[in-house]
Amino acid sequence: MLTQEILERYADVLVWGLTTARKEKFKKGDIVLIQFDLPALRLAEMLYAKLIDRGMNALQRLSMTSFMEHHFYSRAKAKQLLFIPPGERELYASLNGRIYLHAPESLTHLADVDPAVIARVQLSRKFLRDIFNEREDQGLYAWTLCTVPTKDMAKQAGLPLDDYERQLIRACYLDEQNPVGKWTAIYREVGEIKAWLNSLPVRSFLIVSQNVDLRITPGEKRKWIGISGHNIPSFEIFLSPDWRGTEGTYYANQPSFRMGNYVEGVRLRFEKGVAVSTEAQKGQDFVVKQLAMDKGAAQVGEFSLTDRRFSRIDRFMADTLFDENYGGEYGNCHIALGSSYSDTYSGNPAELDKKKKRVLGFNDSALHWDLINTEPKTVTAELTTGEKILIYENGEFCY
C-alpha cells in the first residue's frame, strides 16, 4: 500500500508541514535533522533527498530500536541513564528544523520497566526540549512528525496491516493527486474557525459528556491554534489554558500507548488546577509515576477539540498522533497533562520568559501526555459578559 508514489506524496506533505510550522522562512544552509525509527528508512531517504535538493544541510539520526530501549531502561546504571552525549546541547542550539518519523517496532516493550526510571530519564532531557522551544519562539526552528505503520501498531489497533495503511493514507490525504494543495485548503478553512474562537471573550469552558464534567479556564492572553504543520495528520484546534483554573472530572475513554506501556480508562479529578485523584483501569502504576514526574505533570498544559468534518480518522489507531485527531461520529477532545505551548500566547512568544509564564498560568513540565475522549459532548463557553454560548456539539464547532 505504501508505494513509492504514496511515500513521495508523504514526504512532500512533511516538507510542507515543516515549512508551514516555522515563523520565519527556511533558507539555504539551514540545518534540519531527520530522526527516524528503523522501519521508516525508505521515507527518511526520500526526505533526505528533498531537503538536500532545497539547499539545506540534512542530518540523519536513527532512534533506538525496541531492544535497545528495553536494555537501556532495564540495565543502565544511574549515571548511564542521565548521560548526555558530548555536543548534544550544541546540536539542539543549532538546528533549524526537525522531522521525526515514528515507526515503533513494539508498543509495549517497556511494560516490565519501573515507570519511575522512565520518568527520571525524561526529566533529565527536559533542558533539550526547552532549547527547542526557545528557538521556535524566536522563529529559528520548527518541527513536524508523522507515523509509518508497523505490524505491532496494526496488531494493537486490531487491524490488518493493509487496513492500517489505508487508514493512514486517507487520514493524510495521500490518496489525493495533490495532497499539499488539500492541506493548504484545510489550513485556510480552519483559520476561519480559529479566528471566530479567538474573537470570543471567554472566562471559562465547560466540557460535558457521559463521563466528563470539566471546567477549563483559558486565562489571559491566549489564542487557539492548530493545523500549523507540526503534526501530519493534524485536525485539532487547541490552546494552553491557565492550569490553575481547571476543575472537575475528566475521563479518557481511548486507550493510550506511551513509552512502551499500555494504559486504559484514565479518570482524573481536578481541584484548583491539580489532579488530586488518579485512576486507571490498566496501567495505574505507570500513570501515577508519570504524574509524579515533576510539579507540573499533574496539571493541564493543553485543551483540544477536533471537528469531525475535517478528519477522516474513524478507527482507534493505537497511536496518539492519529487518536488525538480522531473524527469518527462525535469528533474528540483531549487534554494534555504537563507542558504547555507558548505559541498559544496571543502576544510575541519570544517575550514569554519563565516568570511571565508563571504569572499567566502556562504550565511547565517534562511531561506532555495527551488523553483522549471520543464520547458525544458539548462544550459551552461562558463569556466575560455572563453570556453562555455553545461552541462545540457532537463533534462539530457551532460556527
Short mmCIF file of N, CA and C in Angstrom, two decimals, residues 81-236:
data_model
loop_
_atom_site.label_atom_id
_atom_site.label_comp_id
_atom_site.label_asym_id
_atom_site.label_seq_id
_atom_site.Cartn_x
_atom_site.Cartn_y
_atom_site.Cartn_z
N LEU A 81 21.87 6.35 32.72
CA LEU A 81 20.52 6.82 32.43
C LEU A 81 20.50 8.33 32.18
N LEU A 82 21.33 9.05 32.90
CA LEU A 82 21.33 10.52 32.82
C LEU A 82 22.39 11.07 31.87
N PHE A 83 23.10 10.19 31.18
CA PHE A 83 24.19 10.59 30.29
C PHE A 83 23.67 11.40 29.11
N ILE A 84 24.30 12.54 28.84
CA ILE A 84 24.00 13.36 27.67
C ILE A 84 25.24 13.35 26.78
N PRO A 85 25.14 12.91 25.53
CA PRO A 85 26.32 12.82 24.66
C PRO A 85 26.99 14.18 24.46
N PRO A 86 28.30 14.19 24.33
CA PRO A 86 29.00 15.45 24.03
C PRO A 86 28.47 16.06 22.74
N GLY A 87 28.26 17.35 22.76
CA GLY A 87 27.79 18.05 21.58
C GLY A 87 26.28 18.09 21.41
N GLU A 88 25.55 17.38 22.28
CA GLU A 88 24.10 17.33 22.13
C GLU A 88 23.46 18.70 22.34
N ARG A 89 23.89 19.39 23.38
CA ARG A 89 23.37 20.74 23.65
C ARG A 89 23.66 21.67 22.46
N GLU A 90 24.88 21.57 21.93
CA GLU A 90 25.26 22.43 20.81
C GLU A 90 24.44 22.12 19.57
N LEU A 91 24.18 20.82 19.34
CA LEU A 91 23.36 20.44 18.19
C LEU A 91 21.96 21.03 18.31
N TYR A 92 21.33 20.86 19.46
CA TYR A 92 19.97 21.37 19.66
C TYR A 92 19.92 22.88 19.49
N ALA A 93 20.99 23.56 19.88
CA ALA A 93 21.04 25.02 19.81
C ALA A 93 21.34 25.51 18.39
N SER A 94 21.61 24.58 17.47
CA SER A 94 21.95 24.97 16.10
C SER A 94 20.93 24.53 15.07
N LEU A 95 20.04 23.61 15.44
CA LEU A 95 19.08 23.09 14.47
C LEU A 95 18.04 24.13 14.09
N ASN A 96 17.68 24.13 12.82
CA ASN A 96 16.61 24.99 12.33
C ASN A 96 15.31 24.22 12.08
N GLY A 97 15.43 22.90 12.04
CA GLY A 97 14.24 22.09 11.81
C GLY A 97 14.49 20.65 12.22
N ARG A 98 13.39 19.96 12.50
CA ARG A 98 13.47 18.53 12.87
C ARG A 98 12.22 17.83 12.39
N ILE A 99 12.41 16.70 11.73
CA ILE A 99 11.31 15.86 11.28
C ILE A 99 11.48 14.50 11.95
N TYR A 100 10.47 14.08 12.68
CA TYR A 100 10.53 12.79 13.36
C TYR A 100 9.58 11.80 12.69
N LEU A 101 10.12 10.65 12.29
CA LEU A 101 9.34 9.60 11.65
C LEU A 101 9.15 8.48 12.67
N HIS A 102 7.94 8.40 13.18
CA HIS A 102 7.58 7.49 14.27
C HIS A 102 7.16 6.15 13.68
N ALA A 103 7.92 5.09 13.96
CA ALA A 103 7.60 3.76 13.42
C ALA A 103 8.05 2.70 14.42
N PRO A 104 7.38 2.62 15.57
CA PRO A 104 7.84 1.72 16.64
C PRO A 104 7.63 0.24 16.29
N GLU A 105 8.66 -0.54 16.55
CA GLU A 105 8.56 -1.98 16.33
C GLU A 105 7.70 -2.65 17.39
N SER A 106 7.63 -2.03 18.56
CA SER A 106 6.80 -2.55 19.66
C SER A 106 6.21 -1.38 20.43
N LEU A 107 4.98 -1.56 20.92
CA LEU A 107 4.32 -0.52 21.71
C LEU A 107 4.30 -0.85 23.20
N THR A 108 4.72 -2.04 23.58
CA THR A 108 4.61 -2.47 24.99
C THR A 108 5.91 -3.06 25.51
N HIS A 109 7.03 -2.74 24.89
CA HIS A 109 8.30 -3.38 25.25
C HIS A 109 8.89 -2.90 26.58
N LEU A 110 8.34 -1.83 27.13
CA LEU A 110 8.85 -1.32 28.42
C LEU A 110 7.87 -1.59 29.56
N ALA A 111 6.93 -2.50 29.35
CA ALA A 111 5.90 -2.76 30.35
C ALA A 111 6.47 -3.30 31.66
N ASP A 112 7.65 -3.95 31.61
CA ASP A 112 8.23 -4.52 32.83
C ASP A 112 9.31 -3.62 33.44
N VAL A 113 9.42 -2.39 32.92
CA VAL A 113 10.40 -1.43 33.44
C VAL A 113 9.73 -0.53 34.47
N ASP A 114 10.44 -0.21 35.55
CA ASP A 114 9.90 0.68 36.57
C ASP A 114 9.57 2.04 35.94
N PRO A 115 8.31 2.48 35.98
CA PRO A 115 7.95 3.77 35.38
C PRO A 115 8.74 4.95 35.95
N ALA A 116 9.21 4.83 37.20
CA ALA A 116 9.98 5.91 37.80
C ALA A 116 11.31 6.10 37.08
N VAL A 117 11.87 5.01 36.56
CA VAL A 117 13.12 5.09 35.80
C VAL A 117 12.89 5.84 34.50
N ILE A 118 11.80 5.51 33.82
CA ILE A 118 11.46 6.20 32.57
C ILE A 118 11.25 7.69 32.82
N ALA A 119 10.55 8.02 33.89
CA ALA A 119 10.29 9.43 34.23
C ALA A 119 11.59 10.17 34.53
N ARG A 120 12.52 9.49 35.20
CA ARG A 120 13.80 10.13 35.55
C ARG A 120 14.58 10.50 34.29
N VAL A 121 14.57 9.63 33.30
CA VAL A 121 15.26 9.91 32.04
C VAL A 121 14.58 11.07 31.31
N GLN A 122 13.25 11.05 31.25
CA GLN A 122 12.52 12.15 30.60
C GLN A 122 12.86 13.49 31.24
N LEU A 123 12.90 13.51 32.55
CA LEU A 123 13.17 14.75 33.27
C LEU A 123 14.58 15.25 33.00
N SER A 124 15.53 14.34 32.88
CA SER A 124 16.93 14.73 32.66
C SER A 124 17.15 15.36 31.29
N ARG A 125 16.23 15.11 30.35
CA ARG A 125 16.38 15.63 29.00
C ARG A 125 15.47 16.82 28.71
N LYS A 126 14.79 17.28 29.73
CA LYS A 126 13.87 18.40 29.53
C LYS A 126 14.59 19.65 29.03
N PHE A 127 15.82 19.87 29.47
CA PHE A 127 16.53 21.09 29.08
C PHE A 127 16.75 21.14 27.57
N LEU A 128 16.83 19.97 26.93
CA LEU A 128 17.00 19.94 25.48
C LEU A 128 15.71 20.40 24.79
N ARG A 129 14.57 19.95 25.28
CA ARG A 129 13.30 20.41 24.72
C ARG A 129 13.12 21.90 24.95
N ASP A 130 13.58 22.39 26.10
CA ASP A 130 13.49 23.83 26.38
C ASP A 130 14.28 24.64 25.35
N ILE A 131 15.41 24.10 24.92
CA ILE A 131 16.20 24.79 23.88
C ILE A 131 15.40 24.89 22.59
N PHE A 132 14.77 23.78 22.20
CA PHE A 132 13.93 23.79 21.00
C PHE A 132 12.81 24.80 21.12
N ASN A 133 12.14 24.80 22.28
CA ASN A 133 11.00 25.70 22.47
C ASN A 133 11.43 27.16 22.36
N GLU A 134 12.56 27.49 22.94
CA GLU A 134 13.04 28.87 22.89
C GLU A 134 13.40 29.28 21.47
N ARG A 135 14.04 28.38 20.74
CA ARG A 135 14.40 28.68 19.35
C ARG A 135 13.14 28.80 18.47
N GLU A 136 12.14 27.97 18.76
CA GLU A 136 10.90 28.06 17.99
C GLU A 136 10.20 29.39 18.24
N ASP A 137 10.19 29.84 19.49
CA ASP A 137 9.57 31.12 19.83
C ASP A 137 10.25 32.27 19.09
N GLN A 138 11.55 32.11 18.82
CA GLN A 138 12.31 33.15 18.13
C GLN A 138 12.23 33.05 16.61
N GLY A 139 11.53 32.02 16.13
CA GLY A 139 11.40 31.84 14.69
C GLY A 139 12.60 31.17 14.04
N LEU A 140 13.48 30.58 14.87
CA LEU A 140 14.71 29.99 14.36
C LEU A 140 14.59 28.49 14.10
N TYR A 141 13.47 27.90 14.49
CA TYR A 141 13.36 26.44 14.47
C TYR A 141 11.90 26.04 14.29
N ALA A 142 11.68 24.90 13.65
CA ALA A 142 10.34 24.33 13.54
C ALA A 142 10.47 22.81 13.50
N TRP A 143 9.36 22.14 13.76
CA TRP A 143 9.37 20.68 13.76
C TRP A 143 8.07 20.15 13.17
N THR A 144 8.13 18.94 12.70
CA THR A 144 6.94 18.20 12.34
C THR A 144 7.21 16.73 12.55
N LEU A 145 6.16 15.92 12.51
CA LEU A 145 6.34 14.48 12.69
C LEU A 145 5.23 13.73 12.00
N CYS A 146 5.45 12.45 11.81
CA CYS A 146 4.44 11.59 11.21
C CYS A 146 4.65 10.16 11.69
N THR A 147 3.76 9.28 11.27
CA THR A 147 3.85 7.86 11.62
C THR A 147 4.00 7.02 10.37
N VAL A 148 4.85 6.01 10.45
CA VAL A 148 4.96 4.98 9.42
C VAL A 148 4.46 3.69 10.05
N PRO A 149 3.45 3.06 9.48
CA PRO A 149 2.83 1.88 10.11
C PRO A 149 3.80 0.72 10.29
N THR A 150 3.62 0.00 11.40
CA THR A 150 4.37 -1.22 11.66
C THR A 150 3.37 -2.33 12.02
N LYS A 151 3.86 -3.55 12.01
CA LYS A 151 2.99 -4.70 12.30
C LYS A 151 2.41 -4.61 13.71
N ASP A 152 3.22 -4.18 14.68
CA ASP A 152 2.71 -4.15 16.05
C ASP A 152 1.67 -3.06 16.23
N MET A 153 1.85 -1.92 15.56
CA MET A 153 0.84 -0.87 15.64
C MET A 153 -0.50 -1.38 15.11
N ALA A 154 -0.47 -2.05 13.96
CA ALA A 154 -1.70 -2.59 13.38
C ALA A 154 -2.31 -3.64 14.31
N LYS A 155 -1.47 -4.50 14.87
CA LYS A 155 -1.95 -5.54 15.78
C LYS A 155 -2.64 -4.92 16.99
N GLN A 156 -2.01 -3.92 17.61
CA GLN A 156 -2.58 -3.29 18.80
C GLN A 156 -3.86 -2.52 18.49
N ALA A 157 -3.99 -2.07 17.25
CA ALA A 157 -5.21 -1.37 16.84
C ALA A 157 -6.30 -2.34 16.39
N GLY A 158 -5.95 -3.63 16.31
CA GLY A 158 -6.93 -4.64 15.89
C GLY A 158 -7.23 -4.61 14.40
N LEU A 159 -6.23 -4.22 13.59
CA LEU A 159 -6.41 -4.11 12.15
C LEU A 159 -5.34 -4.90 11.41
N PRO A 160 -5.67 -5.47 10.26
CA PRO A 160 -4.62 -5.98 9.38
C PRO A 160 -3.72 -4.82 8.94
N LEU A 161 -2.47 -5.10 8.67
CA LEU A 161 -1.53 -4.03 8.31
C LEU A 161 -2.00 -3.26 7.08
N ASP A 162 -2.56 -3.95 6.08
CA ASP A 162 -3.04 -3.26 4.88
C ASP A 162 -4.15 -2.26 5.22
N ASP A 163 -5.06 -2.65 6.11
CA ASP A 163 -6.14 -1.74 6.51
C ASP A 163 -5.59 -0.55 7.29
N TYR A 164 -4.59 -0.82 8.12
CA TYR A 164 -3.96 0.27 8.89
C TYR A 164 -3.33 1.28 7.94
N GLU A 165 -2.64 0.78 6.93
CA GLU A 165 -2.00 1.67 5.97
C GLU A 165 -3.05 2.47 5.19
N ARG A 166 -4.18 1.83 4.87
CA ARG A 166 -5.25 2.56 4.18
C ARG A 166 -5.78 3.71 5.04
N GLN A 167 -5.93 3.45 6.34
CA GLN A 167 -6.37 4.50 7.26
C GLN A 167 -5.40 5.67 7.23
N LEU A 168 -4.11 5.37 7.26
CA LEU A 168 -3.10 6.43 7.24
C LEU A 168 -3.15 7.21 5.93
N ILE A 169 -3.27 6.51 4.83
CA ILE A 169 -3.30 7.18 3.52
C ILE A 169 -4.50 8.13 3.44
N ARG A 170 -5.68 7.67 3.89
CA ARG A 170 -6.87 8.52 3.88
C ARG A 170 -6.71 9.69 4.84
N ALA A 171 -6.20 9.41 6.05
CA ALA A 171 -6.08 10.46 7.07
C ALA A 171 -5.17 11.60 6.62
N CYS A 172 -4.13 11.26 5.88
CA CYS A 172 -3.16 12.28 5.45
C CYS A 172 -3.44 12.80 4.04
N TYR A 173 -4.57 12.38 3.47
CA TYR A 173 -4.97 12.79 2.12
C TYR A 173 -3.93 12.41 1.07
N LEU A 174 -3.26 11.28 1.30
CA LEU A 174 -2.26 10.82 0.34
C LEU A 174 -2.90 10.13 -0.85
N ASP A 175 -4.22 9.92 -0.80
CA ASP A 175 -4.95 9.39 -1.94
C ASP A 175 -5.34 10.50 -2.91
N GLU A 176 -5.01 11.75 -2.59
CA GLU A 176 -5.24 12.88 -3.48
C GLU A 176 -4.02 13.05 -4.41
N GLN A 177 -4.27 13.50 -5.63
CA GLN A 177 -3.16 13.76 -6.55
C GLN A 177 -2.26 14.88 -6.04
N ASN A 178 -2.88 15.84 -5.33
CA ASN A 178 -2.12 16.98 -4.80
C ASN A 178 -2.43 17.13 -3.32
N PRO A 179 -1.88 16.26 -2.47
CA PRO A 179 -2.19 16.34 -1.03
C PRO A 179 -1.74 17.64 -0.38
N VAL A 180 -0.66 18.23 -0.87
CA VAL A 180 -0.20 19.51 -0.31
C VAL A 180 -1.26 20.58 -0.54
N GLY A 181 -1.87 20.57 -1.73
CA GLY A 181 -2.94 21.52 -2.00
C GLY A 181 -4.13 21.31 -1.09
N LYS A 182 -4.45 20.06 -0.79
CA LYS A 182 -5.57 19.76 0.11
C LYS A 182 -5.27 20.27 1.50
N TRP A 183 -4.06 20.03 1.99
CA TRP A 183 -3.70 20.50 3.33
C TRP A 183 -3.69 22.03 3.40
N THR A 184 -3.28 22.67 2.33
CA THR A 184 -3.28 24.13 2.29
C THR A 184 -4.71 24.67 2.38
N ALA A 185 -5.64 23.98 1.71
CA ALA A 185 -7.05 24.40 1.75
C ALA A 185 -7.64 24.22 3.15
N ILE A 186 -7.33 23.09 3.79
CA ILE A 186 -7.81 22.85 5.16
C ILE A 186 -7.23 23.89 6.11
N TYR A 187 -5.97 24.20 5.93
CA TYR A 187 -5.29 25.22 6.75
C TYR A 187 -6.05 26.54 6.69
N ARG A 188 -6.49 26.94 5.48
CA ARG A 188 -7.21 28.21 5.32
C ARG A 188 -8.60 28.12 5.95
N GLU A 189 -9.31 27.00 5.73
CA GLU A 189 -10.67 26.86 6.22
C GLU A 189 -10.72 26.84 7.74
N VAL A 190 -9.81 26.12 8.35
CA VAL A 190 -9.77 26.06 9.82
C VAL A 190 -9.36 27.41 10.40
N GLY A 191 -8.63 28.18 9.62
CA GLY A 191 -8.25 29.52 10.08
C GLY A 191 -9.45 30.38 10.41
N GLU A 192 -10.56 30.18 9.69
CA GLU A 192 -11.78 30.94 9.97
C GLU A 192 -12.37 30.54 11.32
N ILE A 193 -12.32 29.24 11.66
CA ILE A 193 -12.84 28.79 12.95
C ILE A 193 -11.98 29.34 14.08
N LYS A 194 -10.67 29.30 13.89
CA LYS A 194 -9.78 29.83 14.92
C LYS A 194 -10.02 31.33 15.14
N ALA A 195 -10.23 32.06 14.05
CA ALA A 195 -10.49 33.49 14.18
C ALA A 195 -11.78 33.74 14.97
N TRP A 196 -12.82 32.93 14.71
CA TRP A 196 -14.07 33.04 15.47
C TRP A 196 -13.85 32.75 16.95
N LEU A 197 -13.18 31.66 17.25
CA LEU A 197 -12.92 31.31 18.65
C LEU A 197 -12.12 32.40 19.35
N ASN A 198 -11.15 32.94 18.66
CA ASN A 198 -10.29 33.95 19.28
C ASN A 198 -10.97 35.31 19.43
N SER A 199 -12.12 35.46 18.78
CA SER A 199 -12.86 36.72 18.93
C SER A 199 -13.77 36.71 20.16
N LEU A 200 -13.94 35.54 20.78
CA LEU A 200 -14.86 35.41 21.91
C LEU A 200 -14.15 35.77 23.22
N PRO A 201 -14.76 36.65 24.04
CA PRO A 201 -14.16 36.99 25.34
C PRO A 201 -14.55 35.93 26.39
N VAL A 202 -13.80 34.84 26.44
CA VAL A 202 -14.20 33.67 27.23
C VAL A 202 -13.58 33.71 28.63
N ARG A 203 -14.45 33.47 29.62
CA ARG A 203 -13.97 33.31 31.00
C ARG A 203 -13.61 31.85 31.28
N SER A 204 -14.46 30.93 30.78
CA SER A 204 -14.20 29.51 31.00
C SER A 204 -14.96 28.68 29.99
N PHE A 205 -14.52 27.42 29.85
CA PHE A 205 -15.20 26.45 29.01
C PHE A 205 -15.69 25.30 29.89
N LEU A 206 -16.91 24.86 29.66
CA LEU A 206 -17.46 23.72 30.38
C LEU A 206 -17.63 22.57 29.39
N ILE A 207 -16.93 21.46 29.66
CA ILE A 207 -16.96 20.28 28.80
C ILE A 207 -17.79 19.21 29.50
N VAL A 208 -18.84 18.74 28.82
CA VAL A 208 -19.75 17.78 29.44
C VAL A 208 -20.01 16.61 28.48
N SER A 209 -19.80 15.40 28.98
CA SER A 209 -20.16 14.17 28.26
C SER A 209 -20.61 13.17 29.31
N GLN A 210 -20.79 11.93 28.92
CA GLN A 210 -21.25 10.92 29.87
C GLN A 210 -20.30 10.79 31.06
N ASN A 211 -19.00 10.91 30.82
CA ASN A 211 -18.02 10.70 31.88
C ASN A 211 -17.12 11.91 32.14
N VAL A 212 -17.46 13.04 31.53
CA VAL A 212 -16.64 14.24 31.70
C VAL A 212 -17.51 15.39 32.20
N ASP A 213 -17.02 16.06 33.19
CA ASP A 213 -17.63 17.30 33.69
C ASP A 213 -16.48 18.18 34.14
N LEU A 214 -15.95 18.94 33.20
CA LEU A 214 -14.67 19.63 33.42
C LEU A 214 -14.78 21.09 33.03
N ARG A 215 -14.21 21.95 33.87
CA ARG A 215 -14.13 23.38 33.57
C ARG A 215 -12.68 23.75 33.27
N ILE A 216 -12.49 24.38 32.12
CA ILE A 216 -11.18 24.84 31.68
C ILE A 216 -11.20 26.36 31.63
N THR A 217 -10.18 26.98 32.18
CA THR A 217 -10.06 28.44 32.17
C THR A 217 -8.96 28.84 31.19
N PRO A 218 -9.31 29.50 30.08
CA PRO A 218 -8.27 29.83 29.10
C PRO A 218 -7.20 30.77 29.66
N GLY A 219 -7.60 31.71 30.49
CA GLY A 219 -6.63 32.65 31.04
C GLY A 219 -6.41 33.85 30.13
N GLU A 220 -5.56 34.73 30.58
CA GLU A 220 -5.28 35.96 29.83
C GLU A 220 -4.29 35.70 28.70
N LYS A 221 -4.44 36.49 27.65
CA LYS A 221 -3.51 36.49 26.52
C LYS A 221 -3.33 35.11 25.90
N ARG A 222 -4.47 34.46 25.61
CA ARG A 222 -4.43 33.16 24.97
C ARG A 222 -5.03 33.24 23.57
N LYS A 223 -4.64 32.29 22.74
CA LYS A 223 -5.27 32.15 21.42
C LYS A 223 -5.32 30.68 21.04
N TRP A 224 -6.36 30.33 20.27
CA TRP A 224 -6.49 29.00 19.71
C TRP A 224 -5.58 28.87 18.50
N ILE A 225 -4.90 27.75 18.40
CA ILE A 225 -4.06 27.49 17.24
C ILE A 225 -4.35 26.06 16.76
N GLY A 226 -3.72 25.64 15.69
CA GLY A 226 -3.89 24.29 15.20
C GLY A 226 -3.76 24.20 13.70
N ILE A 227 -3.57 22.97 13.22
CA ILE A 227 -3.28 22.70 11.82
C ILE A 227 -2.20 23.67 11.35
N SER A 228 -1.10 23.61 12.05
CA SER A 228 0.01 24.54 11.82
C SER A 228 1.16 23.89 11.08
N GLY A 229 1.00 22.61 10.71
CA GLY A 229 2.09 21.90 10.05
C GLY A 229 2.89 21.03 10.98
N HIS A 230 2.68 21.18 12.28
CA HIS A 230 3.52 20.47 13.24
C HIS A 230 3.31 18.96 13.22
N ASN A 231 2.10 18.51 13.06
CA ASN A 231 1.81 17.08 13.02
C ASN A 231 1.14 16.73 11.70
N ILE A 232 1.54 15.60 11.14
CA ILE A 232 0.88 15.09 9.93
C ILE A 232 0.37 13.70 10.26
N PRO A 233 -0.96 13.51 10.40
CA PRO A 233 -2.02 14.50 10.20
C PRO A 233 -2.30 15.27 11.47
N SER A 234 -3.00 16.39 11.30
CA SER A 234 -3.47 17.17 12.44
C SER A 234 -4.72 17.94 12.05
N PHE A 235 -5.77 17.75 12.86
CA PHE A 235 -7.03 18.46 12.63
C PHE A 235 -7.51 19.17 13.89
N GLU A 236 -6.78 19.04 14.96
CA GLU A 236 -7.18 19.61 16.24
C GLU A 236 -6.98 21.11 16.28
#
